[in-house]
mmCIF file with all atom_site columns, C-alpha atoms in Angstrom:
data_model
loop_
_atom_site.group_PDB
_atom_site.id
_atom_site.type_symbol
_atom_site.label_atom_id
_atom_site.label_alt_id
_atom_site.label_comp_id
_atom_site.label_asym_id
_atom_site.label_entity_id
_atom_site.label_seq_id
_atom_site.pdbx_PDB_ins_code
_atom_site.Cartn_x
_atom_site.Cartn_y
_atom_site.Cartn_z
_atom_site.occupancy
_atom_site.B_iso_or_equiv
_atom_site.pdbx_formal_charge
_atom_site.auth_seq_id
_atom_site.auth_comp_id
_atom_site.auth_asym_id
_atom_site.auth_atom_id
_atom_site.pdbx_PDB_model_num
ATOM 1   C CA . MET N 1 1   ? 81.188  118.402 119.631 1.00 43.00 ? 1   MET N CA 1
ATOM 2   C CA . GLU N 1 2   ? 79.875  118.133 116.062 1.00 47.00 ? 2   GLU N CA 1
ATOM 3   C CA . ALA N 1 3   ? 79.851  121.938 115.824 1.00 45.00 ? 3   ALA N CA 1
ATOM 4   C CA . THR N 1 4   ? 83.427  122.093 117.099 1.00 48.00 ? 4   THR N CA 1
ATOM 5   C CA . THR N 1 5   ? 84.733  119.567 114.591 1.00 51.00 ? 5   THR N CA 1
ATOM 6   C CA . ASP N 1 6   ? 82.869  121.211 111.710 1.00 56.00 ? 6   ASP N CA 1
ATOM 7   C CA . ALA N 1 7   ? 84.457  124.563 112.555 1.00 60.00 ? 7   ALA N CA 1
ATOM 8   C CA . CYS N 1 8   ? 87.943  123.161 112.040 1.00 66.00 ? 8   CYS N CA 1
ATOM 9   C CA . PRO N 1 9   ? 89.114  122.429 108.473 1.00 71.00 ? 9   PRO N CA 1
ATOM 10  C CA . TYR N 1 10  ? 89.461  118.788 107.420 1.00 63.00 ? 10  TYR N CA 1
ATOM 11  C CA . GLU N 1 11  ? 93.145  119.267 106.661 1.00 70.00 ? 11  GLU N CA 1
ATOM 12  C CA . ILE N 1 12  ? 93.881  120.410 110.227 1.00 73.00 ? 12  ILE N CA 1
ATOM 13  C CA . TRP N 1 13  ? 92.249  117.366 111.797 1.00 69.00 ? 13  TRP N CA 1
ATOM 14  C CA . GLU N 1 14  ? 94.009  115.141 109.283 1.00 67.00 ? 14  GLU N CA 1
ATOM 15  C CA . CYS N 1 15  ? 97.409  116.531 110.321 1.00 71.00 ? 15  CYS N CA 1
ATOM 16  C CA . ILE N 1 16  ? 96.555  116.095 114.002 1.00 66.00 ? 16  ILE N CA 1
ATOM 17  C CA . PHE N 1 17  ? 95.483  112.470 113.588 1.00 66.00 ? 17  PHE N CA 1
ATOM 18  C CA . LYS N 1 18  ? 98.561  111.669 111.528 1.00 65.00 ? 18  LYS N CA 1
ATOM 19  C CA . LEU N 1 19  ? 100.687 112.791 114.477 1.00 65.00 ? 19  LEU N CA 1
ATOM 20  C CA . ILE N 1 20  ? 99.098  110.140 116.712 1.00 66.00 ? 20  ILE N CA 1
ATOM 21  C CA . ASN N 1 21  ? 98.927  107.457 114.032 1.00 64.00 ? 21  ASN N CA 1
ATOM 22  C CA . GLY N 1 22  ? 100.014 104.161 115.552 1.00 60.00 ? 22  GLY N CA 1
ATOM 23  C CA . ASP N 1 23  ? 98.237  104.798 118.838 1.00 65.00 ? 23  ASP N CA 1
ATOM 24  C CA . ASN N 1 24  ? 95.280  102.635 117.874 1.00 64.00 ? 24  ASN N CA 1
ATOM 25  C CA . ARG N 1 25  ? 93.523  102.881 121.230 1.00 72.00 ? 25  ARG N CA 1
ATOM 26  C CA . THR N 1 26  ? 93.445  106.679 121.091 1.00 71.00 ? 26  THR N CA 1
ATOM 27  C CA . LEU N 1 27  ? 92.322  106.696 117.472 1.00 68.00 ? 27  LEU N CA 1
ATOM 28  C CA . GLU N 1 28  ? 89.492  104.277 118.226 1.00 70.00 ? 28  GLU N CA 1
ATOM 29  C CA . ALA N 1 29  ? 88.312  106.487 121.084 1.00 68.00 ? 29  ALA N CA 1
ATOM 30  C CA . LEU N 1 30  ? 88.389  109.588 118.896 1.00 62.00 ? 30  LEU N CA 1
ATOM 31  C CA . SER N 1 31  ? 86.565  107.855 116.048 1.00 66.00 ? 31  SER N CA 1
ATOM 32  C CA . VAL N 1 32  ? 83.328  107.734 118.080 1.00 59.00 ? 32  VAL N CA 1
ATOM 33  C CA . VAL N 1 33  ? 83.350  111.482 118.758 1.00 67.00 ? 33  VAL N CA 1
ATOM 34  C CA . SER N 1 34  ? 81.817  112.391 115.401 1.00 62.00 ? 34  SER N CA 1
ATOM 35  C CA . LYS N 1 35  ? 81.227  111.103 111.896 1.00 69.00 ? 35  LYS N CA 1
ATOM 36  C CA . GLN N 1 36  ? 83.854  113.537 110.646 1.00 71.00 ? 36  GLN N CA 1
ATOM 37  C CA . PHE N 1 37  ? 86.463  112.114 113.021 1.00 69.00 ? 37  PHE N CA 1
ATOM 38  C CA . LEU N 1 38  ? 85.511  108.562 112.009 1.00 66.00 ? 38  LEU N CA 1
ATOM 39  C CA . TYR N 1 39  ? 85.878  109.382 108.323 1.00 64.00 ? 39  TYR N CA 1
ATOM 40  C CA . ILE N 1 40  ? 89.236  111.121 108.734 1.00 68.00 ? 40  ILE N CA 1
ATOM 41  C CA . ILE N 1 41  ? 90.709  108.446 111.014 1.00 68.00 ? 41  ILE N CA 1
ATOM 42  C CA . ASN N 1 42  ? 89.642  105.671 108.649 1.00 63.00 ? 42  ASN N CA 1
ATOM 43  C CA . HIS N 1 43  ? 91.621  107.361 105.878 1.00 65.00 ? 43  HIS N CA 1
ATOM 44  C CA . VAL N 1 44  ? 94.761  108.328 107.804 1.00 67.00 ? 44  VAL N CA 1
ATOM 45  C CA . ARG N 1 45  ? 95.234  105.228 109.926 1.00 70.00 ? 45  ARG N CA 1
ATOM 46  C CA . CYS N 1 46  ? 98.159  103.245 108.547 1.00 78.00 ? 46  CYS N CA 1
ATOM 47  C CA . VAL N 1 47  ? 98.805  100.589 111.235 1.00 83.00 ? 47  VAL N CA 1
ATOM 48  C CA . VAL N 1 48  ? 96.611  97.610  112.124 1.00 87.00 ? 48  VAL N CA 1
ATOM 49  C CA . THR N 1 49  ? 97.253  94.740  114.534 1.00 90.00 ? 49  THR N CA 1
ATOM 50  C CA . ILE N 1 50  ? 95.682  91.412  113.651 1.00 93.00 ? 50  ILE N CA 1
ATOM 51  C CA . SER N 1 51  ? 95.122  88.827  116.373 1.00 92.00 ? 51  SER N CA 1
ATOM 52  C CA . GLU N 1 52  ? 93.178  85.587  116.544 1.00 94.00 ? 52  GLU N CA 1
ATOM 53  C CA . GLN N 1 53  ? 90.074  87.574  117.494 1.00 93.00 ? 53  GLN N CA 1
ATOM 54  C CA . THR N 1 54  ? 90.244  89.918  114.504 1.00 92.00 ? 54  THR N CA 1
ATOM 55  C CA . ILE N 1 55  ? 91.045  87.357  111.774 1.00 95.00 ? 55  ILE N CA 1
ATOM 56  C CA . PRO N 1 56  ? 87.342  86.791  110.894 1.00 94.00 ? 56  PRO N CA 1
ATOM 57  C CA . PHE N 1 57  ? 86.962  90.541  110.335 1.00 94.00 ? 57  PHE N CA 1
ATOM 58  C CA . ILE N 1 58  ? 89.957  91.060  108.035 1.00 94.00 ? 58  ILE N CA 1
ATOM 59  C CA . PRO N 1 59  ? 87.867  92.031  104.974 1.00 94.00 ? 59  PRO N CA 1
ATOM 60  C CA . ARG N 1 60  ? 86.037  94.668  107.019 1.00 91.00 ? 60  ARG N CA 1
ATOM 61  C CA . LEU N 1 61  ? 89.286  95.978  108.514 1.00 88.00 ? 61  LEU N CA 1
ATOM 62  C CA . PHE N 1 62  ? 90.936  96.449  105.136 1.00 91.00 ? 62  PHE N CA 1
ATOM 63  C CA . GLN N 1 63  ? 87.811  98.030  103.713 1.00 88.00 ? 63  GLN N CA 1
ATOM 64  C CA . ARG N 1 64  ? 87.592  100.436 106.638 1.00 84.00 ? 64  ARG N CA 1
ATOM 65  C CA . PHE N 1 65  ? 91.281  101.389 106.503 1.00 85.00 ? 65  PHE N CA 1
ATOM 66  C CA . PRO N 1 66  ? 92.193  101.639 102.792 1.00 84.00 ? 66  PRO N CA 1
ATOM 67  C CA . HIS N 1 67  ? 95.573  103.324 103.311 1.00 84.00 ? 67  HIS N CA 1
ATOM 68  C CA . LEU N 1 68  ? 97.334  100.807 105.556 1.00 89.00 ? 68  LEU N CA 1
ATOM 69  C CA . THR N 1 69  ? 101.110 100.637 105.261 1.00 91.00 ? 69  THR N CA 1
ATOM 70  C CA . SER N 1 70  ? 101.945 98.537  108.333 1.00 92.00 ? 70  SER N CA 1
ATOM 71  C CA . LEU N 1 71  ? 100.592 95.182  109.542 1.00 94.00 ? 71  LEU N CA 1
ATOM 72  C CA . ASN N 1 72  ? 101.242 93.560  112.912 1.00 95.00 ? 72  ASN N CA 1
ATOM 73  C CA . LEU N 1 73  ? 100.365 89.850  113.038 1.00 95.00 ? 73  LEU N CA 1
ATOM 74  C CA . SER N 1 74  ? 100.785 88.953  116.713 1.00 91.00 ? 74  SER N CA 1
ATOM 75  C CA . LEU N 1 75  ? 99.507  85.394  117.033 1.00 92.00 ? 75  LEU N CA 1
ATOM 76  C CA . THR N 1 76  ? 99.905  82.625  119.600 1.00 89.00 ? 76  THR N CA 1
ATOM 77  C CA . SER N 1 77  ? 97.352  79.968  118.670 1.00 88.00 ? 77  SER N CA 1
ATOM 78  C CA . GLN N 1 78  ? 98.399  76.648  117.156 1.00 86.00 ? 78  GLN N CA 1
ATOM 79  C CA . GLU N 1 79  ? 95.129  76.615  115.229 1.00 88.00 ? 79  GLU N CA 1
ATOM 80  C CA . VAL N 1 80  ? 96.051  79.596  113.049 1.00 91.00 ? 80  VAL N CA 1
ATOM 81  C CA . ASP N 1 81  ? 97.390  78.610  109.628 1.00 93.00 ? 81  ASP N CA 1
ATOM 82  C CA . LEU N 1 82  ? 99.875  81.421  109.116 1.00 94.00 ? 82  LEU N CA 1
ATOM 83  C CA . ASP N 1 83  ? 100.516 80.538  105.478 1.00 95.00 ? 83  ASP N CA 1
ATOM 84  C CA . ALA N 1 84  ? 96.791  80.601  104.713 1.00 96.00 ? 84  ALA N CA 1
ATOM 85  C CA . LEU N 1 85  ? 96.389  83.895  106.588 1.00 96.00 ? 85  LEU N CA 1
ATOM 86  C CA . LEU N 1 86  ? 99.157  85.599  104.613 1.00 96.00 ? 86  LEU N CA 1
ATOM 87  C CA . CYS N 1 87  ? 97.752  84.216  101.365 1.00 96.00 ? 87  CYS N CA 1
ATOM 88  C CA . GLN N 1 88  ? 94.369  85.693  102.301 1.00 96.00 ? 88  GLN N CA 1
ATOM 89  C CA . ILE N 1 89  ? 95.943  89.077  103.049 1.00 96.00 ? 89  ILE N CA 1
ATOM 90  C CA . SER N 1 90  ? 97.739  88.996  99.698  1.00 95.00 ? 90  SER N CA 1
ATOM 91  C CA . THR N 1 91  ? 94.378  89.064  97.885  1.00 95.00 ? 91  THR N CA 1
ATOM 92  C CA . PHE N 1 92  ? 93.697  92.626  99.063  1.00 94.00 ? 92  PHE N CA 1
ATOM 93  C CA . SER N 1 93  ? 95.013  95.745  97.357  1.00 89.00 ? 93  SER N CA 1
ATOM 94  C CA . LEU N 1 94  ? 97.378  96.940  100.070 1.00 90.00 ? 94  LEU N CA 1
ATOM 95  C CA . ASP N 1 95  ? 100.648 98.816  99.753  1.00 91.00 ? 95  ASP N CA 1
ATOM 96  C CA . ILE N 1 96  ? 102.280 97.410  102.886 1.00 94.00 ? 96  ILE N CA 1
ATOM 97  C CA . LYS N 1 97  ? 105.761 98.701  103.682 1.00 95.00 ? 97  LYS N CA 1
ATOM 98  C CA . SER N 1 98  ? 106.206 97.187  107.156 1.00 96.00 ? 98  SER N CA 1
ATOM 99  C CA . LEU N 1 99  ? 105.233 93.663  108.253 1.00 97.00 ? 99  LEU N CA 1
ATOM 100 C CA . TYR N 1 100 ? 105.560 92.152  111.741 1.00 96.00 ? 100 TYR N CA 1
ATOM 101 C CA . ILE N 1 101 ? 104.906 88.424  112.209 1.00 95.00 ? 101 ILE N CA 1
ATOM 102 C CA . SER N 1 102 ? 104.976 86.522  115.487 1.00 93.00 ? 102 SER N CA 1
ATOM 103 C CA . ASN N 1 103 ? 103.784 82.982  116.207 1.00 91.00 ? 103 ASN N CA 1
ATOM 104 C CA . PRO N 1 104 ? 105.920 80.626  118.329 1.00 88.00 ? 104 PRO N CA 1
ATOM 105 C CA . ASN N 1 105 ? 104.050 77.627  116.923 1.00 87.00 ? 105 ASN N CA 1
ATOM 106 C CA . TYR N 1 106 ? 104.925 78.322  113.293 1.00 88.00 ? 106 TYR N CA 1
ATOM 107 C CA . ASP N 1 107 ? 108.104 78.274  111.217 1.00 88.00 ? 107 ASP N CA 1
ATOM 108 C CA . ILE N 1 108 ? 108.903 80.974  108.656 1.00 90.00 ? 108 ILE N CA 1
ATOM 109 C CA . PRO N 1 109 ? 105.769 80.881  106.422 1.00 93.00 ? 109 PRO N CA 1
ATOM 110 C CA . GLU N 1 110 ? 107.260 80.199  102.986 1.00 94.00 ? 110 GLU N CA 1
ATOM 111 C CA . HIS N 1 111 ? 104.061 79.995  100.939 1.00 95.00 ? 111 HIS N CA 1
ATOM 112 C CA . GLY N 1 112 ? 102.516 83.002  102.652 1.00 96.00 ? 112 GLY N CA 1
ATOM 113 C CA . LEU N 1 113 ? 105.562 85.211  102.126 1.00 96.00 ? 113 LEU N CA 1
ATOM 114 C CA . ARG N 1 114 ? 105.767 84.229  98.467  1.00 96.00 ? 114 ARG N CA 1
ATOM 115 C CA . ALA N 1 115 ? 102.096 85.102  98.003  1.00 96.00 ? 115 ALA N CA 1
ATOM 116 C CA . LEU N 1 116 ? 102.610 88.493  99.666  1.00 95.00 ? 116 LEU N CA 1
ATOM 117 C CA . SER N 1 117 ? 105.684 89.252  97.585  1.00 95.00 ? 117 SER N CA 1
ATOM 118 C CA . LYS N 1 118 ? 103.663 89.039  94.369  1.00 92.00 ? 118 LYS N CA 1
ATOM 119 C CA . LYS N 1 119 ? 101.371 91.849  95.522  1.00 88.00 ? 119 LYS N CA 1
ATOM 120 C CA . MET N 1 120 ? 103.339 93.866  98.084  1.00 88.00 ? 120 MET N CA 1
ATOM 121 C CA . LYS N 1 121 ? 106.494 94.742  96.203  1.00 88.00 ? 121 LYS N CA 1
ATOM 122 C CA . ASN N 1 122 ? 107.309 97.835  98.270  1.00 93.00 ? 122 ASN N CA 1
ATOM 123 C CA . LEU N 1 123 ? 107.936 96.095  101.594 1.00 96.00 ? 123 LEU N CA 1
ATOM 124 C CA . THR N 1 124 ? 110.937 97.749  103.256 1.00 97.00 ? 124 THR N CA 1
ATOM 125 C CA . SER N 1 125 ? 110.713 96.365  106.802 1.00 97.00 ? 125 SER N CA 1
ATOM 126 C CA . LEU N 1 126 ? 110.153 92.736  107.834 1.00 96.00 ? 126 LEU N CA 1
ATOM 127 C CA . THR N 1 127 ? 110.142 91.340  111.358 1.00 95.00 ? 127 THR N CA 1
ATOM 128 C CA . CYS N 1 128 ? 109.739 87.645  112.152 1.00 91.00 ? 128 CYS N CA 1
ATOM 129 C CA . SER N 1 129 ? 109.896 87.431  115.937 1.00 88.00 ? 129 SER N CA 1
ATOM 130 C CA . THR N 1 130 ? 109.413 84.478  118.282 1.00 85.00 ? 130 THR N CA 1
ATOM 131 C CA . MET N 1 131 ? 108.871 82.047  115.433 1.00 85.00 ? 131 MET N CA 1
ATOM 132 C CA . GLY N 1 132 ? 109.255 78.297  115.341 1.00 79.00 ? 132 GLY N CA 1
ATOM 133 C CA . PHE N 1 133 ? 112.405 77.612  113.324 1.00 77.00 ? 133 PHE N CA 1
ATOM 134 C CA . LEU N 1 134 ? 114.796 79.420  110.981 1.00 77.00 ? 134 LEU N CA 1
ATOM 135 C CA . ARG N 1 135 ? 116.543 77.425  108.250 1.00 77.00 ? 135 ARG N CA 1
ATOM 136 C CA . LYS N 1 136 ? 119.265 78.450  105.856 1.00 72.00 ? 136 LYS N CA 1
ATOM 137 C CA . ASP N 1 137 ? 116.813 78.352  102.943 1.00 79.00 ? 137 ASP N CA 1
ATOM 138 C CA . ASP N 1 138 ? 114.616 80.894  104.738 1.00 84.00 ? 138 ASP N CA 1
ATOM 139 C CA . ILE N 1 139 ? 117.386 83.462  104.299 1.00 80.00 ? 139 ILE N CA 1
ATOM 140 C CA . PHE N 1 140 ? 117.290 82.918  100.531 1.00 82.00 ? 140 PHE N CA 1
ATOM 141 C CA . LEU N 1 141 ? 113.493 83.037  100.587 1.00 89.00 ? 141 LEU N CA 1
ATOM 142 C CA . ILE N 1 142 ? 113.322 86.432  102.288 1.00 91.00 ? 142 ILE N CA 1
ATOM 143 C CA . ALA N 1 143 ? 115.927 87.986  99.998  1.00 89.00 ? 143 ALA N CA 1
ATOM 144 C CA . ASP N 1 144 ? 114.175 86.593  96.935  1.00 91.00 ? 144 ASP N CA 1
ATOM 145 C CA . CYS N 1 145 ? 110.692 87.719  97.995  1.00 94.00 ? 145 CYS N CA 1
ATOM 146 C CA . PHE N 1 146 ? 111.515 91.203  99.249  1.00 94.00 ? 146 PHE N CA 1
ATOM 147 C CA . PRO N 1 147 ? 114.599 92.618  97.484  1.00 92.00 ? 147 PRO N CA 1
ATOM 148 C CA . LEU N 1 148 ? 113.826 96.191  98.601  1.00 94.00 ? 148 LEU N CA 1
ATOM 149 C CA . LEU N 1 149 ? 114.125 95.458  102.325 1.00 95.00 ? 149 LEU N CA 1
ATOM 150 C CA . GLU N 1 150 ? 115.884 98.141  104.336 1.00 96.00 ? 150 GLU N CA 1
ATOM 151 C CA . GLU N 1 151 ? 115.327 96.606  107.771 1.00 96.00 ? 151 GLU N CA 1
ATOM 152 C CA . LEU N 1 152 ? 115.200 92.907  108.642 1.00 92.00 ? 152 LEU N CA 1
ATOM 153 C CA . ASN N 1 153 ? 114.567 91.543  112.124 1.00 91.00 ? 153 ASN N CA 1
ATOM 154 C CA . LEU N 1 154 ? 114.733 87.805  112.779 1.00 85.00 ? 154 LEU N CA 1
ATOM 155 C CA . THR N 1 155 ? 114.694 87.907  116.562 1.00 81.00 ? 155 THR N CA 1
ATOM 156 C CA . TRP N 1 156 ? 114.151 85.095  119.025 1.00 72.00 ? 156 TRP N CA 1
ATOM 157 C CA . VAL N 1 157 ? 113.678 82.630  116.179 1.00 68.00 ? 157 VAL N CA 1
ATOM 158 C CA . LYS N 1 158 ? 114.781 79.074  116.878 1.00 65.00 ? 158 LYS N CA 1
ATOM 159 C CA . ASN N 1 159 ? 117.566 78.015  114.561 1.00 60.00 ? 159 ASN N CA 1
ATOM 160 C CA . ASP N 1 160 ? 120.132 75.327  113.972 1.00 51.00 ? 160 ASP N CA 1
ATOM 161 C CA . CYS N 1 161 ? 123.223 77.393  114.817 1.00 46.00 ? 161 CYS N CA 1
ATOM 162 C CA . GLU N 1 162 ? 125.629 74.756  113.572 1.00 42.00 ? 162 GLU N CA 1
ATOM 163 C CA . THR N 1 163 ? 123.884 74.618  110.207 1.00 40.00 ? 163 THR N CA 1
ATOM 164 C CA . LEU N 1 164 ? 123.952 78.379  109.772 1.00 46.00 ? 164 LEU N CA 1
ATOM 165 C CA . VAL N 1 165 ? 127.625 78.601  110.657 1.00 37.00 ? 165 VAL N CA 1
ATOM 166 C CA . LYS N 1 166 ? 128.804 75.596  108.641 1.00 38.00 ? 166 LYS N CA 1
ATOM 167 C CA . GLY N 1 167 ? 126.677 76.780  105.746 1.00 44.00 ? 167 GLY N CA 1
ATOM 168 C CA . ASP N 1 168 ? 129.443 79.267  104.976 1.00 44.00 ? 168 ASP N CA 1
ATOM 169 C CA . ASP N 1 169 ? 131.375 76.399  103.381 1.00 50.00 ? 169 ASP N CA 1
ATOM 170 C CA . ASP N 1 170 ? 128.713 76.353  100.673 1.00 53.00 ? 170 ASP N CA 1
ATOM 171 C CA . GLU N 1 171 ? 129.936 78.630  97.857  1.00 54.00 ? 171 GLU N CA 1
ATOM 172 C CA . ASP N 1 172 ? 126.396 79.321  96.658  1.00 52.00 ? 172 ASP N CA 1
ATOM 173 C CA . TYR N 1 173 ? 125.290 80.264  100.143 1.00 52.00 ? 173 TYR N CA 1
ATOM 174 C CA . ARG N 1 174 ? 128.406 82.354  100.639 1.00 51.00 ? 174 ARG N CA 1
ATOM 175 C CA . GLY N 1 175 ? 127.742 84.452  97.553  1.00 49.00 ? 175 GLY N CA 1
ATOM 176 C CA . HIS N 1 176 ? 124.066 85.080  98.202  1.00 51.00 ? 176 HIS N CA 1
ATOM 177 C CA . LEU N 1 177 ? 123.789 85.456  101.963 1.00 56.00 ? 177 LEU N CA 1
ATOM 178 C CA . LEU N 1 178 ? 121.120 88.128  102.309 1.00 64.00 ? 178 LEU N CA 1
ATOM 179 C CA . ALA N 1 179 ? 121.990 89.864  99.050  1.00 74.00 ? 179 ALA N CA 1
ATOM 180 C CA . LEU N 1 180 ? 119.725 92.825  99.731  1.00 85.00 ? 180 LEU N CA 1
ATOM 181 C CA . PRO N 1 181 ? 121.155 95.950  98.061  1.00 88.00 ? 181 PRO N CA 1
ATOM 182 C CA . LYS N 1 182 ? 119.102 98.426  100.129 1.00 93.00 ? 182 LYS N CA 1
ATOM 183 C CA . LEU N 1 183 ? 119.443 96.739  103.527 1.00 92.00 ? 183 LEU N CA 1
ATOM 184 C CA . ARG N 1 184 ? 120.533 99.177  106.251 1.00 93.00 ? 184 ARG N CA 1
ATOM 185 C CA . LYS N 1 185 ? 119.785 97.285  109.469 1.00 92.00 ? 185 LYS N CA 1
ATOM 186 C CA . ILE N 1 186 ? 119.618 93.603  110.329 1.00 88.00 ? 186 ILE N CA 1
ATOM 187 C CA . ASN N 1 187 ? 118.852 92.065  113.701 1.00 87.00 ? 187 ASN N CA 1
ATOM 188 C CA . LEU N 1 188 ? 119.607 88.349  114.012 1.00 80.00 ? 188 LEU N CA 1
ATOM 189 C CA . HIS N 1 189 ? 119.385 88.220  117.798 1.00 76.00 ? 189 HIS N CA 1
ATOM 190 C CA . GLY N 1 190 ? 119.697 84.586  118.828 1.00 66.00 ? 190 GLY N CA 1
ATOM 191 C CA . THR N 1 191 ? 121.420 83.535  115.590 1.00 65.00 ? 191 THR N CA 1
ATOM 192 C CA . VAL N 1 192 ? 125.079 82.518  115.563 1.00 62.00 ? 192 VAL N CA 1
ATOM 193 C CA . LEU N 1 193 ? 127.323 83.770  112.740 1.00 65.00 ? 193 LEU N CA 1
ATOM 194 C CA . ASP N 1 194 ? 131.064 83.539  112.334 1.00 65.00 ? 194 ASP N CA 1
ATOM 195 C CA . GLN N 1 195 ? 133.282 86.439  111.250 1.00 69.00 ? 195 GLN N CA 1
ATOM 196 C CA . GLN N 1 196 ? 133.360 85.207  107.665 1.00 71.00 ? 196 GLN N CA 1
ATOM 197 C CA . SER N 1 197 ? 129.565 85.266  107.502 1.00 70.00 ? 197 SER N CA 1
ATOM 198 C CA . VAL N 1 198 ? 129.536 88.857  108.738 1.00 72.00 ? 198 VAL N CA 1
ATOM 199 C CA . ASN N 1 199 ? 132.116 89.822  106.109 1.00 74.00 ? 199 ASN N CA 1
ATOM 200 C CA . TYR N 1 200 ? 130.058 88.333  103.284 1.00 74.00 ? 200 TYR N CA 1
ATOM 201 C CA . LEU N 1 201 ? 126.951 89.975  104.662 1.00 76.00 ? 201 LEU N CA 1
ATOM 202 C CA . CYS N 1 202 ? 128.627 93.374  104.534 1.00 77.00 ? 202 CYS N CA 1
ATOM 203 C CA . GLN N 1 203 ? 129.910 92.763  101.007 1.00 78.00 ? 203 GLN N CA 1
ATOM 204 C CA . ASN N 1 204 ? 126.482 91.822  99.672  1.00 79.00 ? 204 ASN N CA 1
ATOM 205 C CA . CYS N 1 205 ? 124.644 94.674  101.404 1.00 83.00 ? 205 CYS N CA 1
ATOM 206 C CA . GLU N 1 206 ? 126.630 97.795  100.577 1.00 84.00 ? 206 GLU N CA 1
ATOM 207 C CA . LEU N 1 207 ? 124.321 100.187 102.460 1.00 89.00 ? 207 LEU N CA 1
ATOM 208 C CA . LEU N 1 208 ? 124.399 98.126  105.660 1.00 87.00 ? 208 LEU N CA 1
ATOM 209 C CA . GLN N 1 209 ? 124.891 100.281 108.747 1.00 88.00 ? 209 GLN N CA 1
ATOM 210 C CA . GLU N 1 210 ? 123.981 98.010  111.635 1.00 85.00 ? 210 GLU N CA 1
ATOM 211 C CA . VAL N 1 211 ? 124.218 94.266  112.356 1.00 80.00 ? 211 VAL N CA 1
ATOM 212 C CA . PHE N 1 212 ? 123.123 92.622  115.573 1.00 80.00 ? 212 PHE N CA 1
ATOM 213 C CA . ALA N 1 213 ? 123.812 88.928  116.048 1.00 72.00 ? 213 ALA N CA 1
ATOM 214 C CA . VAL N 1 214 ? 125.907 86.494  118.046 1.00 62.00 ? 214 VAL N CA 1
ATOM 215 C CA . LEU N 1 215 ? 129.465 86.425  116.748 1.00 54.00 ? 215 LEU N CA 1
ATOM 216 C CA . LEU N 1 216 ? 131.246 83.077  116.944 1.00 51.00 ? 216 LEU N CA 1
ATOM 217 C CA . LEU N 1 217 ? 134.890 83.635  117.874 1.00 48.00 ? 217 LEU N CA 1
ATOM 218 C CA . HIS N 1 218 ? 136.558 81.199  120.248 1.00 42.00 ? 218 HIS N CA 1
ATOM 219 C CA . MET N 1 219 ? 133.332 81.394  122.180 1.00 41.00 ? 219 MET N CA 1
ATOM 220 C CA . CYS N 1 220 ? 129.864 82.821  121.517 1.00 43.00 ? 220 CYS N CA 1
ATOM 221 C CA . THR N 1 221 ? 129.509 86.406  122.640 1.00 46.00 ? 221 THR N CA 1
ATOM 222 C CA . ALA N 1 222 ? 126.889 89.054  122.076 1.00 46.00 ? 222 ALA N CA 1
ATOM 223 C CA . PHE N 1 223 ? 127.840 91.057  119.027 1.00 49.00 ? 223 PHE N CA 1
ATOM 224 C CA . ALA N 1 224 ? 126.646 94.392  117.708 1.00 52.00 ? 224 ALA N CA 1
ATOM 225 C CA . LEU N 1 225 ? 128.351 95.905  114.682 1.00 53.00 ? 225 LEU N CA 1
ATOM 226 C CA . LEU N 1 226 ? 127.928 99.532  113.696 1.00 54.00 ? 226 LEU N CA 1
ATOM 227 C CA . LEU N 1 227 ? 129.401 100.176 110.265 1.00 55.00 ? 227 LEU N CA 1
#
């Protein structure tokens, strides 16, 4: 197999592995075929999933894969300090563009997101799924930390629906609701908004193409808006 891989130019293998980037299981299997494959995969792999089991090996992971652009933090343990974990990740020189966070035992990690925002200024996609609780201030936090977001998913996050809806009476909240100039898609599945909130959202995000939420009319109904 070594002879076969050596006969093929580096650039060809690099293009092939980029096509299957994201399929971590396949890439791991291919990385043991030869030293050449291992070297190429380490440099083209851009997605890493971090679980409770891999947290102790984060420094090694980031050293092995220096060109990561996407992180998946799928956690379930109550013992994981999500803020501390994100602060640790922020100490590495990573140009992350997509971040997925999930931990049903943790609210939106304010300190961790602020730490990340100081280093990872090119984040364009943020997903906080199956989290503990979403507050009105978390909306401000996300917009303040990551102004270049193009996609935002806050799905299956517990929230105080009444607070989010009645918050529209707050003039400051009304004028700054997710003021993200580059936002194209937002998924607030499980969050209740009234029509006025949707209108302000569209005004503040001029490039917005898609909104998914629960629209409060005379009754709550599933709502998907394609602009």
